[in-house]
Amino acid sequence: AHSPRTCTPVAPATSAVLCPFPTMLRLAAILAAAATVVATTEPTFAQQWSATVTSHTAINEGGQNSGNGNICCPFTSPQCKVQTGFQASKQYFDLPNNRSANAFSDGTGVVALFNEGKEYEVDAAGACQSFCPIEGGMEPFGIAPGANDKGASTYNGKAADLWTTTSEFPVLNVTMSTTEFYLVPGSEADAVPIAFVQQLTPFGRPLGGSTNLFENWVTGAPAAAHFTVTGKAACPKANNCGGSSSKGHSGSGSGSGSGS
């Protein structure tokens, strides 16, 4: 069976690592496609880097706040859905060589080799356990066109430069999502992310969102060993590739926060 953790490094301009919930992935892609943008100059990110990325995702479809921080579905709302997800991994991003990798704390990982058109789930020794086809090419990591410079800000008490994007549905001018990009102050020429925070509000209805936290950011080409996969010839195709396989979003270029 394919690991539910299978995903590629965060895609700030698309879905912000919403891998645990494929429906959120699809919705985020729709919102990104519907975005209305205005040309401006955004921060520039390195296209080869490594970092520890922690992702929190929440979906709230009809849940009610109980007043103590808990959100629950009423018994009278059988269609209600409340889900949360958490993932932490070491991520390696290498756009010039069209590859990315996630390494988890138990030694297992996911390696996406776009030149081969496959994403591999590997064990602690780097041996392939299963694979999924990759749909589309690898995209650059960065902030979507049309980001607004909000100037100096803070995130969890840490000084930051804040940039924001808003996705709107064409013609109706309805805000579908908003994303906040917190960067290390003064790093725009070689931007260092602190956090990407996305809120999904399709047609004014809060649906949830995601937060991606970046630590130990290192600019430069990751070692080739992080992308080594053995046993490819005998590696089976996973059973559920349709939901969590790569969509070519191992970076960004045209949407809102985050991180595939």
Short mmCIF file of C-alpha atoms in Angstrom, two decimals:
data_model
loop_
_atom_site.label_atom_id
_atom_site.label_comp_id
_atom_site.label_asym_id
_atom_site.label_seq_id
_atom_site.Cartn_x
_atom_site.Cartn_y
_atom_site.Cartn_z
CA ALA A 1 0.00 0.00 0.00
CA HIS A 2 1.17 3.48 -0.77
CA SER A 3 2.17 5.55 2.26
CA PRO A 4 -0.27 8.40 3.06
CA ARG A 5 2.81 10.49 3.74
CA THR A 6 3.84 10.36 0.09
CA CYS A 7 4.29 13.91 -1.09
CA THR A 8 6.94 16.17 -2.49
CA PRO A 9 8.47 19.26 -0.87
CA VAL A 10 6.14 22.07 -0.04
CA ALA A 11 4.65 24.01 -2.89
CA PRO A 12 4.07 27.50 -1.65
CA ALA A 13 2.57 28.68 -4.85
CA THR A 14 0.12 25.83 -5.04
CA SER A 15 -1.12 23.76 -2.18
CA ALA A 16 1.19 24.18 0.77
CA VAL A 17 1.77 20.49 1.46
CA LEU A 18 -1.78 19.32 1.82
CA CYS A 19 -0.74 15.74 1.12
CA PRO A 20 -2.84 14.07 3.86
CA PHE A 21 -6.05 15.26 2.19
CA PRO A 22 -6.25 14.82 -1.61
CA THR A 23 -9.55 16.74 -1.77
CA MET A 24 -7.77 19.79 -0.37
CA LEU A 25 -5.06 19.36 -2.99
CA ARG A 26 -7.61 19.49 -5.76
CA LEU A 27 -9.41 22.47 -4.26
CA ALA A 28 -6.19 24.39 -3.76
CA ALA A 29 -5.25 23.75 -7.39
CA ILE A 30 -8.63 25.10 -8.51
CA LEU A 31 -8.20 28.18 -6.35
CA ALA A 32 -4.73 28.78 -7.73
CA ALA A 33 -6.04 28.53 -11.28
CA ALA A 34 -8.74 31.06 -10.45
CA ALA A 35 -6.31 33.57 -8.96
CA THR A 36 -6.32 37.14 -10.21
CA VAL A 37 -2.82 38.63 -10.02
CA VAL A 38 -1.13 41.97 -10.61
CA ALA A 39 2.47 42.18 -11.78
CA THR A 40 5.03 43.19 -9.14
CA THR A 41 8.52 42.24 -8.01
CA GLU A 42 8.57 39.36 -5.53
CA PRO A 43 11.38 37.90 -3.42
CA THR A 44 13.79 35.55 -5.17
CA PHE A 45 14.32 32.06 -3.75
CA ALA A 46 17.21 29.67 -4.33
CA GLN A 47 16.18 26.67 -6.43
CA GLN A 48 18.53 24.30 -4.59
CA TRP A 49 18.02 24.07 -0.85
CA SER A 50 17.33 21.87 2.15
CA ALA A 51 15.27 22.58 5.26
CA THR A 52 13.26 21.03 8.05
CA VAL A 53 9.62 21.65 7.17
CA THR A 54 6.72 21.17 9.57
CA SER A 55 3.25 21.22 8.05
CA HIS A 56 -0.10 21.59 9.78
CA THR A 57 -3.31 21.15 7.79
CA ALA A 58 -6.93 21.52 8.86
CA ILE A 59 -10.26 21.06 7.10
CA ASN A 60 -13.51 22.25 8.63
CA GLU A 61 -16.64 21.51 6.61
CA GLY A 62 -19.59 22.25 8.88
CA GLY A 63 -17.87 21.83 12.26
CA GLN A 64 -18.82 24.01 15.24
CA ASN A 65 -16.47 25.60 17.75
CA SER A 66 -17.27 24.25 21.20
CA GLY A 67 -15.70 27.28 22.85
CA ASN A 68 -12.72 25.47 24.37
CA GLY A 69 -10.61 25.26 21.24
CA ASN A 70 -12.29 22.09 19.97
CA ILE A 71 -14.21 21.91 16.71
CA CYS A 72 -16.75 19.11 16.46
CA CYS A 73 -19.42 17.91 14.05
CA PRO A 74 -23.03 18.12 15.31
CA PHE A 75 -24.97 14.86 15.42
CA THR A 76 -27.54 16.50 13.16
CA SER A 77 -24.99 17.11 10.37
CA PRO A 78 -23.98 13.73 8.88
CA GLN A 79 -22.14 15.47 6.01
CA CYS A 80 -19.91 17.43 8.37
CA LYS A 81 -16.17 16.79 8.13
CA VAL A 82 -13.37 17.95 10.43
CA GLN A 83 -9.84 16.76 9.75
CA THR A 84 -6.38 17.76 10.86
CA GLY A 85 -2.98 16.65 9.66
CA PHE A 86 0.62 17.03 10.76
CA GLN A 87 3.87 16.20 9.01
CA ALA A 88 7.51 16.97 9.71
CA SER A 89 10.35 16.04 7.41
CA LYS A 90 13.72 17.07 6.08
CA GLN A 91 13.15 18.31 2.57
CA TYR A 92 15.64 18.51 -0.29
CA PHE A 93 14.86 20.60 -3.36
CA ASP A 94 16.93 20.49 -6.55
CA LEU A 95 15.19 22.17 -9.49
CA PRO A 96 18.23 22.23 -11.85
CA ASN A 97 18.29 18.41 -11.68
CA ASN A 98 14.48 18.03 -11.55
CA ARG A 99 14.33 16.13 -8.28
CA SER A 100 13.14 16.47 -4.70
CA ALA A 101 13.09 14.32 -1.58
CA ASN A 102 11.43 14.07 1.83
CA ALA A 103 13.18 12.25 4.68
CA PHE A 104 11.11 11.27 7.73
CA SER A 105 12.27 10.72 11.30
CA ASP A 106 11.99 6.91 11.02
CA GLY A 107 14.45 6.85 8.13
CA THR A 108 11.87 6.27 5.40
CA GLY A 109 11.28 8.82 2.69
CA VAL A 110 9.85 9.87 -0.64
CA VAL A 111 12.01 10.69 -3.66
CA ALA A 112 10.54 12.41 -6.71
CA LEU A 113 12.60 12.07 -9.89
CA PHE A 114 10.84 14.18 -12.48
CA ASN A 115 13.19 13.17 -15.31
CA GLU A 116 11.96 9.62 -14.76
CA GLY A 117 8.37 10.67 -14.25
CA LYS A 118 8.13 8.76 -10.98
CA GLU A 119 7.87 9.34 -7.23
CA TYR A 120 9.33 6.58 -5.07
CA GLU A 121 8.52 5.57 -1.51
CA VAL A 122 11.78 4.28 0.01
CA ASP A 123 12.81 2.53 3.21
CA ALA A 124 15.62 3.61 5.52
CA ALA A 125 18.19 1.99 3.20
CA GLY A 126 16.88 3.82 0.13
CA ALA A 127 15.24 0.73 -1.38
CA CYS A 128 12.06 1.34 -3.33
CA GLN A 129 8.86 0.09 -1.69
CA SER A 130 6.42 1.45 -4.25
CA PHE A 131 6.14 4.19 -6.84
CA CYS A 132 3.60 6.52 -8.40
CA PRO A 133 3.75 8.29 -11.76
CA ILE A 134 4.33 12.04 -11.62
CA GLU A 135 1.90 14.18 -13.56
CA GLY A 136 3.51 17.30 -14.97
CA GLY A 137 6.93 18.83 -14.53
CA MET A 138 8.73 20.19 -11.51
CA GLU A 139 7.95 23.82 -10.77
CA PRO A 140 10.18 26.51 -9.23
CA PHE A 141 9.95 27.28 -5.52
CA GLY A 142 8.76 30.80 -4.81
CA ILE A 143 5.94 33.22 -4.21
CA ALA A 144 3.15 33.60 -6.74
CA PRO A 145 3.10 36.62 -9.04
CA GLY A 146 1.06 39.48 -7.62
CA ALA A 147 2.28 39.22 -4.02
CA ASN A 148 1.84 42.35 -1.92
CA ASP A 149 4.68 43.67 0.22
CA LYS A 150 3.21 44.31 3.68
CA GLY A 151 6.53 45.38 5.19
CA ALA A 152 7.87 44.53 8.64
CA SER A 153 5.88 42.05 10.70
CA THR A 154 6.33 39.21 13.21
CA TYR A 155 5.52 35.50 13.27
CA ASN A 156 5.31 33.79 16.65
CA GLY A 157 7.33 36.63 18.11
CA LYS A 158 10.03 36.44 15.44
CA ALA A 159 10.76 39.47 13.26
CA ALA A 160 9.75 38.91 9.62
CA ASP A 161 9.02 40.59 6.33
CA LEU A 162 5.44 39.83 5.27
CA TRP A 163 4.17 39.25 1.72
CA THR A 164 0.58 38.26 0.94
CA THR A 165 -1.42 36.92 -1.99
CA THR A 166 -5.16 36.69 -2.57
CA SER A 167 -6.89 34.37 -5.01
CA GLU A 168 -10.16 35.56 -6.46
CA PHE A 169 -12.74 33.85 -8.63
CA PRO A 170 -12.82 35.56 -12.05
CA VAL A 171 -15.73 37.90 -12.83
CA LEU A 172 -17.37 37.43 -9.41
CA ASN A 173 -14.40 38.99 -7.54
CA VAL A 174 -14.95 36.56 -4.66
CA THR A 175 -11.96 35.87 -2.44
CA MET A 176 -11.18 32.15 -2.56
CA SER A 177 -8.01 32.03 -0.48
CA THR A 178 -5.41 34.21 1.18
CA THR A 179 -1.79 33.34 1.89
CA GLU A 180 0.80 35.02 4.10
CA PHE A 181 4.51 34.52 3.42
CA TYR A 182 6.81 35.36 6.35
CA LEU A 183 10.48 35.79 5.38
CA VAL A 184 13.70 36.52 7.26
CA PRO A 185 13.98 40.33 7.25
CA GLY A 186 16.06 41.76 4.42
CA SER A 187 16.49 38.41 2.65
CA GLU A 188 14.34 39.18 -0.41
CA ALA A 189 17.28 38.95 -2.86
CA ASP A 190 18.01 35.42 -1.55
CA ALA A 191 14.82 34.81 0.37
CA VAL A 192 14.75 32.62 3.49
CA PRO A 193 11.24 31.49 4.50
CA ILE A 194 10.01 31.39 8.08
CA ALA A 195 6.39 30.35 7.54
CA PHE A 196 3.73 30.15 4.82
CA VAL A 197 0.15 30.38 6.09
CA GLN A 198 -2.85 29.75 3.83
CA GLN A 199 -6.56 30.16 4.58
CA LEU A 200 -9.12 28.68 2.18
CA THR A 201 -12.34 30.69 2.02
CA PRO A 202 -14.17 29.61 -1.17
CA PHE A 203 -17.09 31.97 -1.80
CA GLY A 204 -16.65 33.45 1.66
CA ARG A 205 -16.97 30.13 3.47
CA PRO A 206 -14.03 29.28 5.78
CA LEU A 207 -12.94 25.77 4.87
CA GLY A 208 -9.60 25.44 6.61
CA GLY A 209 -6.01 26.03 5.72
CA SER A 210 -2.42 25.07 6.23
CA THR A 211 0.76 26.32 7.88
CA ASN A 212 4.26 25.38 6.78
CA LEU A 213 7.16 26.21 9.09
CA PHE A 214 10.75 26.28 7.82
CA GLU A 215 13.83 25.71 9.99
CA ASN A 216 17.52 25.05 9.34
CA TRP A 217 17.29 26.51 5.83
CA VAL A 218 20.44 25.87 3.82
CA THR A 219 20.95 27.25 0.31
CA GLY A 220 22.94 25.08 -2.08
CA ALA A 221 22.76 21.83 -4.01
CA PRO A 222 21.71 18.88 -1.78
CA ALA A 223 23.97 15.82 -1.89
CA ALA A 224 23.09 13.38 -4.67
CA ALA A 225 22.76 10.59 -2.10
CA HIS A 226 19.43 12.05 -0.93
CA PHE A 227 17.93 11.18 -4.32
CA THR A 228 19.33 7.67 -4.69
CA VAL A 229 16.73 4.92 -5.09
CA THR A 230 17.66 1.24 -5.36
CA GLY A 231 15.57 -1.68 -6.60
CA LYS A 232 13.62 0.34 -9.15
CA ALA A 233 13.29 -2.54 -11.61
CA ALA A 234 11.34 -4.71 -9.17
CA CYS A 235 9.49 -1.90 -7.43
CA PRO A 236 5.68 -2.24 -7.63
CA LYS A 237 3.29 0.54 -8.52
CA ALA A 238 1.30 1.75 -5.50
CA ASN A 239 -2.42 1.01 -5.33
CA ASN A 240 -3.65 4.53 -4.59
CA CYS A 241 -1.56 6.84 -6.76
CA GLY A 242 -4.52 8.96 -7.80
CA GLY A 243 -4.83 10.72 -4.46
CA SER A 244 -1.37 11.48 -3.17
CA SER A 245 1.09 11.15 -6.01
CA SER A 246 3.03 14.15 -7.23
CA LYS A 247 1.25 16.64 -9.45
CA GLY A 248 4.38 18.44 -10.58
CA HIS A 249 4.15 20.91 -7.69
CA SER A 250 7.47 20.38 -5.98
CA GLY A 251 7.93 24.08 -6.02
CA SER A 252 5.93 27.09 -6.97
CA GLY A 253 5.40 29.56 -9.62
CA SER A 254 1.73 30.33 -9.85
CA GLY A 255 -0.50 30.06 -6.85
CA SER A 256 -0.53 30.54 -3.13
CA GLY A 257 1.39 29.17 -0.24
CA SER A 258 3.13 26.70 0.04
CA GLY A 259 4.49 24.02 -0.85
CA SER A 260 3.30 19.91 -3.18
#
